mmCIF file of C-alpha atoms in Angstrom:
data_model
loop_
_atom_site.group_PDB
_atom_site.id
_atom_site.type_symbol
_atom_site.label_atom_id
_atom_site.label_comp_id
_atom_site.label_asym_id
_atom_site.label_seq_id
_atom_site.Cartn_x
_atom_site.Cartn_y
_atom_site.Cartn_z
ATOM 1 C CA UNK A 84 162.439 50.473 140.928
ATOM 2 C CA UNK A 85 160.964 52.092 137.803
ATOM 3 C CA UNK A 86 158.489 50.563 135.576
ATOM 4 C CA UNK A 87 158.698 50.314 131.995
ATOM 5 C CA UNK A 88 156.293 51.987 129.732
ATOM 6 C CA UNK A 89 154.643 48.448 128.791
ATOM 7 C CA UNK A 90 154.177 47.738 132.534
ATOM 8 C CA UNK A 91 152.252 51.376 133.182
ATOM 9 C CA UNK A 92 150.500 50.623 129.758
ATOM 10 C CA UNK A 93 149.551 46.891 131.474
ATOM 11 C CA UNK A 94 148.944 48.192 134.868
ATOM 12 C CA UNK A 95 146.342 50.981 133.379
ATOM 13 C CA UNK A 96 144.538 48.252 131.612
ATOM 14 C CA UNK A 97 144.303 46.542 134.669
ATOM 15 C CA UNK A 98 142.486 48.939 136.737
ATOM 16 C CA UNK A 99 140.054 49.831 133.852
ATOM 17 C CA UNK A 100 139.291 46.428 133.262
ATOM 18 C CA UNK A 101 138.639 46.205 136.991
ATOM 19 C CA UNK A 102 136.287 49.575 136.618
ATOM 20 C CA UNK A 103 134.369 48.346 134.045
ATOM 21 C CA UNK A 104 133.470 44.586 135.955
ATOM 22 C CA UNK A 105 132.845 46.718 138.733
ATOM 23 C CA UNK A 106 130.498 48.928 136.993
ATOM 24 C CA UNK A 107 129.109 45.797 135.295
ATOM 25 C CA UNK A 108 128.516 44.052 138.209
ATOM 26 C CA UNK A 109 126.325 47.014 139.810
ATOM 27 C CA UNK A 110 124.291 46.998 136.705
ATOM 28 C CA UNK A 111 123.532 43.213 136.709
ATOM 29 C CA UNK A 112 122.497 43.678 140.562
ATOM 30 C CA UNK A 113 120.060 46.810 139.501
ATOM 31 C CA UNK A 114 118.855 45.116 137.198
ATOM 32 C CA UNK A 115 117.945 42.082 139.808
ATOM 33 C CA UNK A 116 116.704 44.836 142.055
ATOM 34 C CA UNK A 117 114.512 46.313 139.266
ATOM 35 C CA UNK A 118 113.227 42.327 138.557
ATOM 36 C CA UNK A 119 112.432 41.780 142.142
ATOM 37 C CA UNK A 120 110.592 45.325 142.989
ATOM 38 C CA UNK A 121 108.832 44.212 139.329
ATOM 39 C CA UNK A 122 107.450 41.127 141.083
ATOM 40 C CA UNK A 123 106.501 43.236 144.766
ATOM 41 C CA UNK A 124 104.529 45.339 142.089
ATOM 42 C CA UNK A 125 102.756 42.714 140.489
ATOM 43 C CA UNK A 126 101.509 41.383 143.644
ATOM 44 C CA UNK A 127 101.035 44.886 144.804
ATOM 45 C CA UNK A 128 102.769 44.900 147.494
ATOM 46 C CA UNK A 129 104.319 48.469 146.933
ATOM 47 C CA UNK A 130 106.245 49.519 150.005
ATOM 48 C CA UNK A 131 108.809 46.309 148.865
ATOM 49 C CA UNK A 132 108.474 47.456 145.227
ATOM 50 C CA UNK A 133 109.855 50.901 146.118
ATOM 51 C CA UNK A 134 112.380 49.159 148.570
ATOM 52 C CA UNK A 135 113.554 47.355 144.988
ATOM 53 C CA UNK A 136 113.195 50.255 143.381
ATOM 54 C CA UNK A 137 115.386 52.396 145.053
ATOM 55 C CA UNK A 138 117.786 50.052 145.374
ATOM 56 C CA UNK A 139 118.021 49.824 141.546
ATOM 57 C CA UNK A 140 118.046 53.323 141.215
ATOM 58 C CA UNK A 141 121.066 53.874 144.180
ATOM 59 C CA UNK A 142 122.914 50.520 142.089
ATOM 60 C CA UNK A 143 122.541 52.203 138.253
ATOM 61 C CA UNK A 144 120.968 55.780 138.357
ATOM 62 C CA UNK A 145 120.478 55.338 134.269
ATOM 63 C CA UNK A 146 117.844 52.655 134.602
ATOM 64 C CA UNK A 147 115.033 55.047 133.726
ATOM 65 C CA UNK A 148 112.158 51.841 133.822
ATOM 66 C CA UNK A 149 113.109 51.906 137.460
ATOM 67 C CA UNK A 150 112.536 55.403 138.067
ATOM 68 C CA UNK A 151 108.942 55.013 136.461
ATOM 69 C CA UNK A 152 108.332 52.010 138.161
ATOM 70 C CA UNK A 153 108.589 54.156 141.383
ATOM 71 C CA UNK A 154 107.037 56.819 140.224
ATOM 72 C CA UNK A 155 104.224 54.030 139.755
ATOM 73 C CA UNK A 156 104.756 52.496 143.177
ATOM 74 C CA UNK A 157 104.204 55.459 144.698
ATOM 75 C CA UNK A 158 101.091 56.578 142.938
ATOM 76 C CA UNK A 159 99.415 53.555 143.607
ATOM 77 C CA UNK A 160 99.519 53.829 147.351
ATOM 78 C CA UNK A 161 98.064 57.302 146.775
ATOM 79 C CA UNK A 162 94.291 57.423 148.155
ATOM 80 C CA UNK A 163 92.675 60.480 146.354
ATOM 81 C CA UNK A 164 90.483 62.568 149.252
ATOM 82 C CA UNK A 165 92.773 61.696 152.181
ATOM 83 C CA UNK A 166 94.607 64.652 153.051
ATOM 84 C CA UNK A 167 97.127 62.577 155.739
ATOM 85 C CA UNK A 168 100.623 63.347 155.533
ATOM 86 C CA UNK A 169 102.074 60.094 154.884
ATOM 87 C CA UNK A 170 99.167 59.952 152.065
ATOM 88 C CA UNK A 171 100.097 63.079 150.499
ATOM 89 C CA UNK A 172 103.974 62.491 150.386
ATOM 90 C CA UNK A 173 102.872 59.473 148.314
ATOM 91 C CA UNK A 174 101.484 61.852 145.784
ATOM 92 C CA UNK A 175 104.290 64.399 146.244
ATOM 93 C CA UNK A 176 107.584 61.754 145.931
ATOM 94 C CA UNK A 177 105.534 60.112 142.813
ATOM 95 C CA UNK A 178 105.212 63.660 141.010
ATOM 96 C CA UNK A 179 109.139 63.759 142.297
ATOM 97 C CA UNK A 180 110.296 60.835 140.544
ATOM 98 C CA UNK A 181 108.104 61.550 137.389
ATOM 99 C CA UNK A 182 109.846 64.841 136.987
ATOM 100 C CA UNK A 183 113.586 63.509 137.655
ATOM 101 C CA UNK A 184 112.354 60.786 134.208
ATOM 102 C CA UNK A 185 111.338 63.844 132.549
ATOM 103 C CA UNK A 186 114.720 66.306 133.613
ATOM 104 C CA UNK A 187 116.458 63.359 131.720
ATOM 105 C CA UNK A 188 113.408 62.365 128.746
ATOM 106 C CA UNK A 189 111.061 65.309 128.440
ATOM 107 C CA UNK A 190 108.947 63.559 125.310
ATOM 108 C CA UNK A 191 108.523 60.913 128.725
ATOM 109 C CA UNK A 192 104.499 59.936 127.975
ATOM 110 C CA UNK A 193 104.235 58.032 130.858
ATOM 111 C CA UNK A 194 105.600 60.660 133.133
ATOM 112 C CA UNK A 195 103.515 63.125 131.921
ATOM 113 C CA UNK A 196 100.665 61.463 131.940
ATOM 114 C CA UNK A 197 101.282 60.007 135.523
ATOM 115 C CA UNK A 198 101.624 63.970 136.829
ATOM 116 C CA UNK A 199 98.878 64.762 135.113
ATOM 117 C CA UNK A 200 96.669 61.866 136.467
ATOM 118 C CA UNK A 201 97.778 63.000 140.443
ATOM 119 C CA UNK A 202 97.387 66.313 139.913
ATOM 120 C CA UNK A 203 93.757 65.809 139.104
ATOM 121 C CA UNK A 204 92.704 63.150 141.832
ATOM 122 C CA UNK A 205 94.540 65.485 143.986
ATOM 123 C CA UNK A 206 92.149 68.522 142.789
ATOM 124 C CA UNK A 207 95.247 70.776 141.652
ATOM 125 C CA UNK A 208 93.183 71.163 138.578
ATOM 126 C CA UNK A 209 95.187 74.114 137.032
ATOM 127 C CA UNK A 210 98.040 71.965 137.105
ATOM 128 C CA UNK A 211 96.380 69.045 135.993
ATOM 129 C CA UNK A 212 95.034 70.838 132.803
ATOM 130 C CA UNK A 213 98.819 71.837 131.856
ATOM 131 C CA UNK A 214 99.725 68.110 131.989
ATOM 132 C CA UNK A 215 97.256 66.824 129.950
ATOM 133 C CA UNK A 216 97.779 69.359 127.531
ATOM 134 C CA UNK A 217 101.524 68.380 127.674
ATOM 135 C CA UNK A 218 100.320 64.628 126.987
ATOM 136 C CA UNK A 219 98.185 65.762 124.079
ATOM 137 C CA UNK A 220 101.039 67.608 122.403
ATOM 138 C CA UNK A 221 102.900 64.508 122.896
ATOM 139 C CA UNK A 222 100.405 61.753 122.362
ATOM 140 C CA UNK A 223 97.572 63.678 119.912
ATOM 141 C CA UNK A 224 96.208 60.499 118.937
ATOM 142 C CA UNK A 225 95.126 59.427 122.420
ATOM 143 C CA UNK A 226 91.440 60.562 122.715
ATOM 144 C CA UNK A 227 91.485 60.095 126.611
ATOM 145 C CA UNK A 228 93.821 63.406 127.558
ATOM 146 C CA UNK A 229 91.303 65.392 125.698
ATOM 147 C CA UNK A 230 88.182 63.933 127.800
ATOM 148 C CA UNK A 231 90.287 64.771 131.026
ATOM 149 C CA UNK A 232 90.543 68.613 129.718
ATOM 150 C CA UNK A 233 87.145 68.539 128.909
ATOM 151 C CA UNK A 234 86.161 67.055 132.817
ATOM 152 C CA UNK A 235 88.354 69.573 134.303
ATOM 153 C CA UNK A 236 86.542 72.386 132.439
ATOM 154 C CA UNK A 237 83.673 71.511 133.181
ATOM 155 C CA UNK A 238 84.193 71.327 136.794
ATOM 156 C CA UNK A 239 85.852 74.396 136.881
ATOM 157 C CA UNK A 240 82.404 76.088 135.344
ATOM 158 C CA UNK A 241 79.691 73.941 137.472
ATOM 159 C CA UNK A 242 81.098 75.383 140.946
ATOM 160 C CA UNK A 243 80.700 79.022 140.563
ATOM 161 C CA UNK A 244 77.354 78.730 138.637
ATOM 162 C CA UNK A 245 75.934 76.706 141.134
ATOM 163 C CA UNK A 246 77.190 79.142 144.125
ATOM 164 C CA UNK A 247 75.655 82.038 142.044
ATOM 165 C CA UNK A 248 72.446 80.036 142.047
ATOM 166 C CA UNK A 249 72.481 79.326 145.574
ATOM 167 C CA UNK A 250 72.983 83.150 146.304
ATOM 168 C CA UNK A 251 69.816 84.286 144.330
ATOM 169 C CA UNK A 252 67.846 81.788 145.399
ATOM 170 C CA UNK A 253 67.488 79.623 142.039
ATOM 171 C CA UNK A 254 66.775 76.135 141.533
ATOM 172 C CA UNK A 255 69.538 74.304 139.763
ATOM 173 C CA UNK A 256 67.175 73.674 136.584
ATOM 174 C CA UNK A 257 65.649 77.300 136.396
ATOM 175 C CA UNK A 258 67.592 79.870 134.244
ATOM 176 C CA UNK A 259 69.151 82.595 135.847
ATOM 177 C CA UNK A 260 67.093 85.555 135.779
ATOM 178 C CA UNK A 261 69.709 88.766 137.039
ATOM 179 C CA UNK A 262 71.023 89.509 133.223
ATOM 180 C CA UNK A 263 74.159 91.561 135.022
ATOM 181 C CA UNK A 264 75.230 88.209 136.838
ATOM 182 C CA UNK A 265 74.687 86.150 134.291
ATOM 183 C CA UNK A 266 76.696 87.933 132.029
ATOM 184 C CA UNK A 267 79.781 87.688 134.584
ATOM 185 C CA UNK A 268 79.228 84.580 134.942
ATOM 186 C CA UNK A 269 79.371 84.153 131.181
ATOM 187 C CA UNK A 270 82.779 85.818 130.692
ATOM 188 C CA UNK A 271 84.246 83.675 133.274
ATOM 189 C CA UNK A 272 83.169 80.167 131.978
ATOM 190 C CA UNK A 273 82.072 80.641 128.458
ATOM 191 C CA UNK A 274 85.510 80.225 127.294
ATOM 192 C CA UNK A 275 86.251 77.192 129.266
ATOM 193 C CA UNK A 276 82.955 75.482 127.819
ATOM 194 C CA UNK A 277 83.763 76.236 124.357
ATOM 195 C CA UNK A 278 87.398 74.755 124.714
ATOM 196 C CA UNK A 279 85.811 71.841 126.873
ATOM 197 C CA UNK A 280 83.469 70.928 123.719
ATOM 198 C CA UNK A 281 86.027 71.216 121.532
ATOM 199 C CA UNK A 282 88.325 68.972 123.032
ATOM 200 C CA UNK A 283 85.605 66.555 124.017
ATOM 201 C CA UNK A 284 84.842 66.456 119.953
ATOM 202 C CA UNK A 285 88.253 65.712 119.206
ATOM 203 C CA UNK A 286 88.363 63.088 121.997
ATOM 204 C CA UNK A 287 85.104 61.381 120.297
ATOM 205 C CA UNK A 288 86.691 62.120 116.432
ATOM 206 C CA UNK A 289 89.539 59.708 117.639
ATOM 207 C CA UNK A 290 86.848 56.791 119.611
ATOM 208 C CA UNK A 291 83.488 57.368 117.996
ATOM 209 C CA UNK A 292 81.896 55.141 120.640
ATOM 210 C CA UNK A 293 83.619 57.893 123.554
ATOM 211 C CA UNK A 294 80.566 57.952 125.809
ATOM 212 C CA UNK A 295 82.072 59.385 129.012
ATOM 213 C CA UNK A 296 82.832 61.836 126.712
ATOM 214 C CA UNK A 297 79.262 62.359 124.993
ATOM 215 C CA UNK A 298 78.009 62.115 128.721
ATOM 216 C CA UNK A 299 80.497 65.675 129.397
ATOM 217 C CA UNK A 300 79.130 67.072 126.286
ATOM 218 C CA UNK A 301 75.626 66.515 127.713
ATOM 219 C CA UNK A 302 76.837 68.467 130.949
ATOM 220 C CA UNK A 303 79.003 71.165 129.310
ATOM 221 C CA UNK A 304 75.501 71.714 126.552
ATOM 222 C CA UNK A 305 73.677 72.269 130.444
ATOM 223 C CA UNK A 306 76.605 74.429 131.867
ATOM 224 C CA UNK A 307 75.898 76.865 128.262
ATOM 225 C CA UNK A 308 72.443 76.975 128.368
ATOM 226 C CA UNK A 309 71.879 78.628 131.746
ATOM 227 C CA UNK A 310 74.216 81.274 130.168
ATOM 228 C CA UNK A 311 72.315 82.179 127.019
ATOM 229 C CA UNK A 312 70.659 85.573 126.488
ATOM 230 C CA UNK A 313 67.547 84.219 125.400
ATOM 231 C CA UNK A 314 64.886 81.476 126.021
ATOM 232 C CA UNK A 315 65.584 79.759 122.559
ATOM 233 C CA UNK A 316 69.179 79.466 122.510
ATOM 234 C CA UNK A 317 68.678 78.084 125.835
ATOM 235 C CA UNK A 318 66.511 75.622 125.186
ATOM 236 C CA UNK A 319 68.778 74.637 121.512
ATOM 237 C CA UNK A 320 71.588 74.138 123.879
ATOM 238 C CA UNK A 321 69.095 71.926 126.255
ATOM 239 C CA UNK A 322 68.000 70.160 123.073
ATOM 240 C CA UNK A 323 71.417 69.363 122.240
ATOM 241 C CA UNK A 324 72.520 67.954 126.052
ATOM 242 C CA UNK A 325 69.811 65.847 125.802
ATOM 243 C CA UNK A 326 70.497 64.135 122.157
ATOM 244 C CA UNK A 327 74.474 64.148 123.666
ATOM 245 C CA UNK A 328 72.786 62.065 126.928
ATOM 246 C CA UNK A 329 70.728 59.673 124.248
ATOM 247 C CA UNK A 330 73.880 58.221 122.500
ATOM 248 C CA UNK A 331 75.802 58.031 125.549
ATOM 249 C CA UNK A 332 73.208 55.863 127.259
ATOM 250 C CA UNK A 333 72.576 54.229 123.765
ATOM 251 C CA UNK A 334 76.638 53.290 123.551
ATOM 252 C CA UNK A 335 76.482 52.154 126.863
ATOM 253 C CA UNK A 336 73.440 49.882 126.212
ATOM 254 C CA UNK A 337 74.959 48.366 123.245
ATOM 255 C CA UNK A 338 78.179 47.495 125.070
ATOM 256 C CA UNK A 339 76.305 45.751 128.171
ATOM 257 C CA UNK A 340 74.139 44.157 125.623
ATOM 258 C CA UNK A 341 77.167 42.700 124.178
ATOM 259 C CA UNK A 342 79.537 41.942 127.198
ATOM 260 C CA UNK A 343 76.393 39.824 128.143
ATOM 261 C CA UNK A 344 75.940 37.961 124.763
ATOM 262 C CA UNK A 345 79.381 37.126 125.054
ATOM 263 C CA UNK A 346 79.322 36.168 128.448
ATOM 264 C CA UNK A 347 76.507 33.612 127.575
ATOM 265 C CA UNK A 348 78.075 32.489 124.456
#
């Protein structure tokens, strides 16, 4: 028996109108997923919410909130210093699932700043810098990817000044005295304090009342003196760590001071 044109026609709209409750079902069921694996998170109770998660994800592979949400998940069971396997896949599926948001929304804040944030507790500082400097061109009003540059710089300065201390025999507050070393040390870190301190100014430009930051300054002011040709542009630099160390213990007075006449009020 043939079929008539109108019953083909009928019969097609049949089957797409079964597709689409299909496919509509699936998404209201993801979307339960993503609601439950929501609630696991809230009561942190992460190995459900990636359970949820996933589930959401396997139901409706669009739902980007439940790719960041397990991105999230997974981050959170992350313990920064442990170097166990099952801790370190935490950190390695999180950076995962952050990427496979960006492959799909590369402007993706969150994401970046969530690689960004691993990368650092997880000491892959290179990598960590190129995040936050990601984040910044993305987010340049947010003062707190700027501090992070800053940190990272000045960690990446303190080690190998302190090692060449330790090898001639210096006390961490005396000036280095071997003007060949000191100048190699100089055109290794010199650069990476001078682009610390500027981003830690443009960090405290955007929150005046930064003082993690001013604190950095104070260290990154320490890190430049010891590399200074001379006694008095050692000691300006010295000068100036201190006054950065006043107002960050000043700001932090203030806000203790208040918390307290709040609390009291």
């Amino acid at each position: 028996m043939k079929l008539g044109k109108s019953s083909i026609a009928a019969t097609c709209l049949l089957i797409v109108g079964i597709l689409l409750l299909s496919t509509g079902c699936q998404k209201l069921k993801a979307r339960d997923e993503l609601n439950k694996g929501v609630a696991e998170y809230k009561a942190m109770n992460y190995p459900m919410a990636v359970s949820h998660f996933k589930e959401a994800i396997e139901l409706d592979p669009t739902l980007i909130n439940a790719r960041l949400y397990l991105a999230t998940a997974y981050a959170n069971q992350y313990v920064p210093g442990s170097e166990s396997d099952d801790n370190v896949q935490n950190a390695e599926q999180a950076i995962e699932t952050f990427q496979m948001v960006l492959s799909e929304d590369p402007a993706n804040v969150g994401s970046v700043s969530g690689i960004a944030s691993l990368y650092f507790q997880m000491k892959r500082l290179d990598d960590a810098k190129d995040f936050y400097q990601k984040q910044i061109e993305l987010d340049p009003t947010n003062p707190d990817p700027y501090y992070s540059v800053g940190v990272i710089n000045w960690t990446k300065t303190y080690q190998p000044r302190m090692e060449l201390k330790n090898e001639l025999g210096i006390a961490p507050p005396d000036p280095i005295t071997d003007a060949d070393r000191r100048r190699e040390l100089a055109e290794l870190n010199l650069p990476l304090l001078e682009e610390g301190l500027e981003h830690l100014n443009e960090a405290m430009n955007l929150r005046e009342d930064y003082d993690d930051a001013m604190a950095y300054v104070n260290l990154l002011y320490r890190e430049r003196a010891d590399l200074q040709e001379s006694g008095e542009l050692r000691e300006e630099d010295l000068q100036q760590a201190d006054s950065w160390m006043e107002k960050s213990l000043e700001i932090k007075k203030a806000r203790v001071a208040g918390e307290t006449g709040a609390e009291g009020g």
